[in-house]
């Protein structure tokens, strides 16, 4: 018997349109992988990363673990709301599902 491998579940994908030619847009994806949540960020220049998230109970809010700015991501019908410890920053628009 082979061990069971938990499949990655995509919670959602969003485009963070910064609206400036000086900054390239980024794509966000929140996934649940082996019972843990992660934010995968891909910047317009090809850089990016995968960051551990903690999901709030009874809520669609995800806290970025160890983030110096206190980043929080909230899934809403309007998109992915992005916050830091000072409050609301902007909303990334949901990417259409293919």
Short mmCIF file of C-alpha atoms in Angstrom, two decimals:
data_model
loop_
_atom_site.label_atom_id
_atom_site.label_comp_id
_atom_site.label_asym_id
_atom_site.label_seq_id
_atom_site.Cartn_x
_atom_site.Cartn_y
_atom_site.Cartn_z
CA UNK A 1 0.00 0.00 0.00
CA UNK A 2 1.26 3.45 -0.83
CA UNK A 3 0.81 6.32 1.65
CA UNK A 4 -2.06 8.70 1.02
CA UNK A 5 -0.92 12.08 -0.24
CA UNK A 6 -3.17 15.02 0.55
CA UNK A 7 -3.92 17.07 -2.53
CA UNK A 8 -3.39 20.81 -2.49
CA UNK A 9 -6.71 22.66 -2.39
CA UNK A 10 -6.88 26.10 -4.01
CA UNK A 11 -8.92 28.52 -1.88
CA UNK A 12 -8.71 31.26 -4.51
CA UNK A 13 -6.57 33.28 -6.93
CA UNK A 14 -6.39 37.05 -7.23
CA UNK A 15 -4.66 39.78 -9.27
CA UNK A 16 -3.16 42.64 -7.27
CA UNK A 17 -3.32 45.44 -9.85
CA UNK A 18 -1.13 48.19 -8.44
CA UNK A 19 -2.19 50.58 -11.21
CA UNK A 20 1.26 52.04 -11.75
CA UNK A 21 3.83 51.49 -14.50
CA UNK A 22 6.52 51.78 -11.79
CA UNK A 23 5.24 48.66 -10.01
CA UNK A 24 4.39 45.37 -11.65
CA UNK A 25 1.16 43.58 -10.79
CA UNK A 26 1.25 40.49 -8.60
CA UNK A 27 -0.84 37.33 -8.44
CA UNK A 28 -1.89 35.79 -5.15
CA UNK A 29 -3.05 32.25 -4.53
CA UNK A 30 -4.17 30.88 -1.17
CA UNK A 31 -3.89 27.11 -0.88
CA UNK A 32 -4.51 24.49 1.77
CA UNK A 33 -1.68 21.96 1.64
CA UNK A 34 -1.54 19.03 4.07
CA UNK A 35 -3.85 20.81 6.51
CA UNK A 36 -1.87 24.08 6.47
CA UNK A 37 -2.62 27.31 4.62
CA UNK A 38 -0.17 29.18 2.41
CA UNK A 39 -0.11 32.36 0.36
CA UNK A 40 1.73 31.96 -2.94
CA UNK A 41 2.74 35.31 -4.42
CA UNK A 42 4.09 35.74 -7.95
CA UNK A 43 5.27 39.24 -8.81
CA UNK A 44 5.25 40.71 -12.31
CA UNK A 45 9.04 40.44 -12.50
CA UNK A 46 8.89 36.69 -11.83
CA UNK A 47 9.98 36.86 -8.21
CA UNK A 48 7.73 35.63 -5.46
CA UNK A 49 7.40 33.32 -2.52
CA UNK A 50 5.27 30.98 -0.48
CA UNK A 51 4.24 32.16 2.98
CA UNK A 52 2.59 30.33 5.86
CA UNK A 53 -0.88 31.56 6.89
CA UNK A 54 -3.04 30.93 9.94
CA UNK A 55 -6.78 30.85 9.21
CA UNK A 56 -9.07 32.61 11.65
CA UNK A 57 -11.84 30.38 13.01
CA UNK A 58 -15.32 31.01 11.60
CA UNK A 59 -13.89 33.61 9.25
CA UNK A 60 -12.28 33.96 5.82
CA UNK A 61 -9.33 35.90 7.27
CA UNK A 62 -5.79 34.57 6.95
CA UNK A 63 -2.91 35.97 9.03
CA UNK A 64 0.58 35.86 7.52
CA UNK A 65 2.75 34.10 10.10
CA UNK A 66 5.73 36.12 11.34
CA UNK A 67 5.06 39.11 9.09
CA UNK A 68 6.70 42.29 10.38
CA UNK A 69 3.83 44.43 9.04
CA UNK A 70 1.01 42.29 10.46
CA UNK A 71 -0.37 41.26 7.05
CA UNK A 72 -3.90 39.88 6.98
CA UNK A 73 -5.79 38.66 3.89
CA UNK A 74 -9.60 38.46 3.89
CA UNK A 75 -11.55 36.62 1.19
CA UNK A 76 -14.72 38.55 0.29
CA UNK A 77 -17.17 38.52 -2.64
CA UNK A 78 -15.35 41.65 -3.94
CA UNK A 79 -11.91 40.00 -3.90
CA UNK A 80 -8.98 39.53 -1.54
CA UNK A 81 -8.80 42.40 0.92
CA UNK A 82 -5.26 43.17 2.05
CA UNK A 83 -4.59 44.68 5.49
CA UNK A 84 -1.63 45.44 7.69
CA UNK A 85 -1.52 46.55 11.32
CA UNK A 86 -2.50 50.10 10.24
CA UNK A 87 -5.65 48.90 8.48
CA UNK A 88 -7.02 48.37 4.96
CA UNK A 89 -4.58 48.67 2.03
CA UNK A 90 -6.48 47.55 -1.11
CA UNK A 91 -8.51 44.74 -2.68
CA UNK A 92 -7.02 42.33 -5.21
CA UNK A 93 -9.51 41.21 -7.87
CA UNK A 94 -10.42 37.54 -8.19
CA UNK A 95 -8.99 35.79 -11.22
CA UNK A 96 -11.57 33.95 -13.29
CA UNK A 97 -11.59 30.21 -12.83
CA UNK A 98 -10.64 28.28 -15.96
#
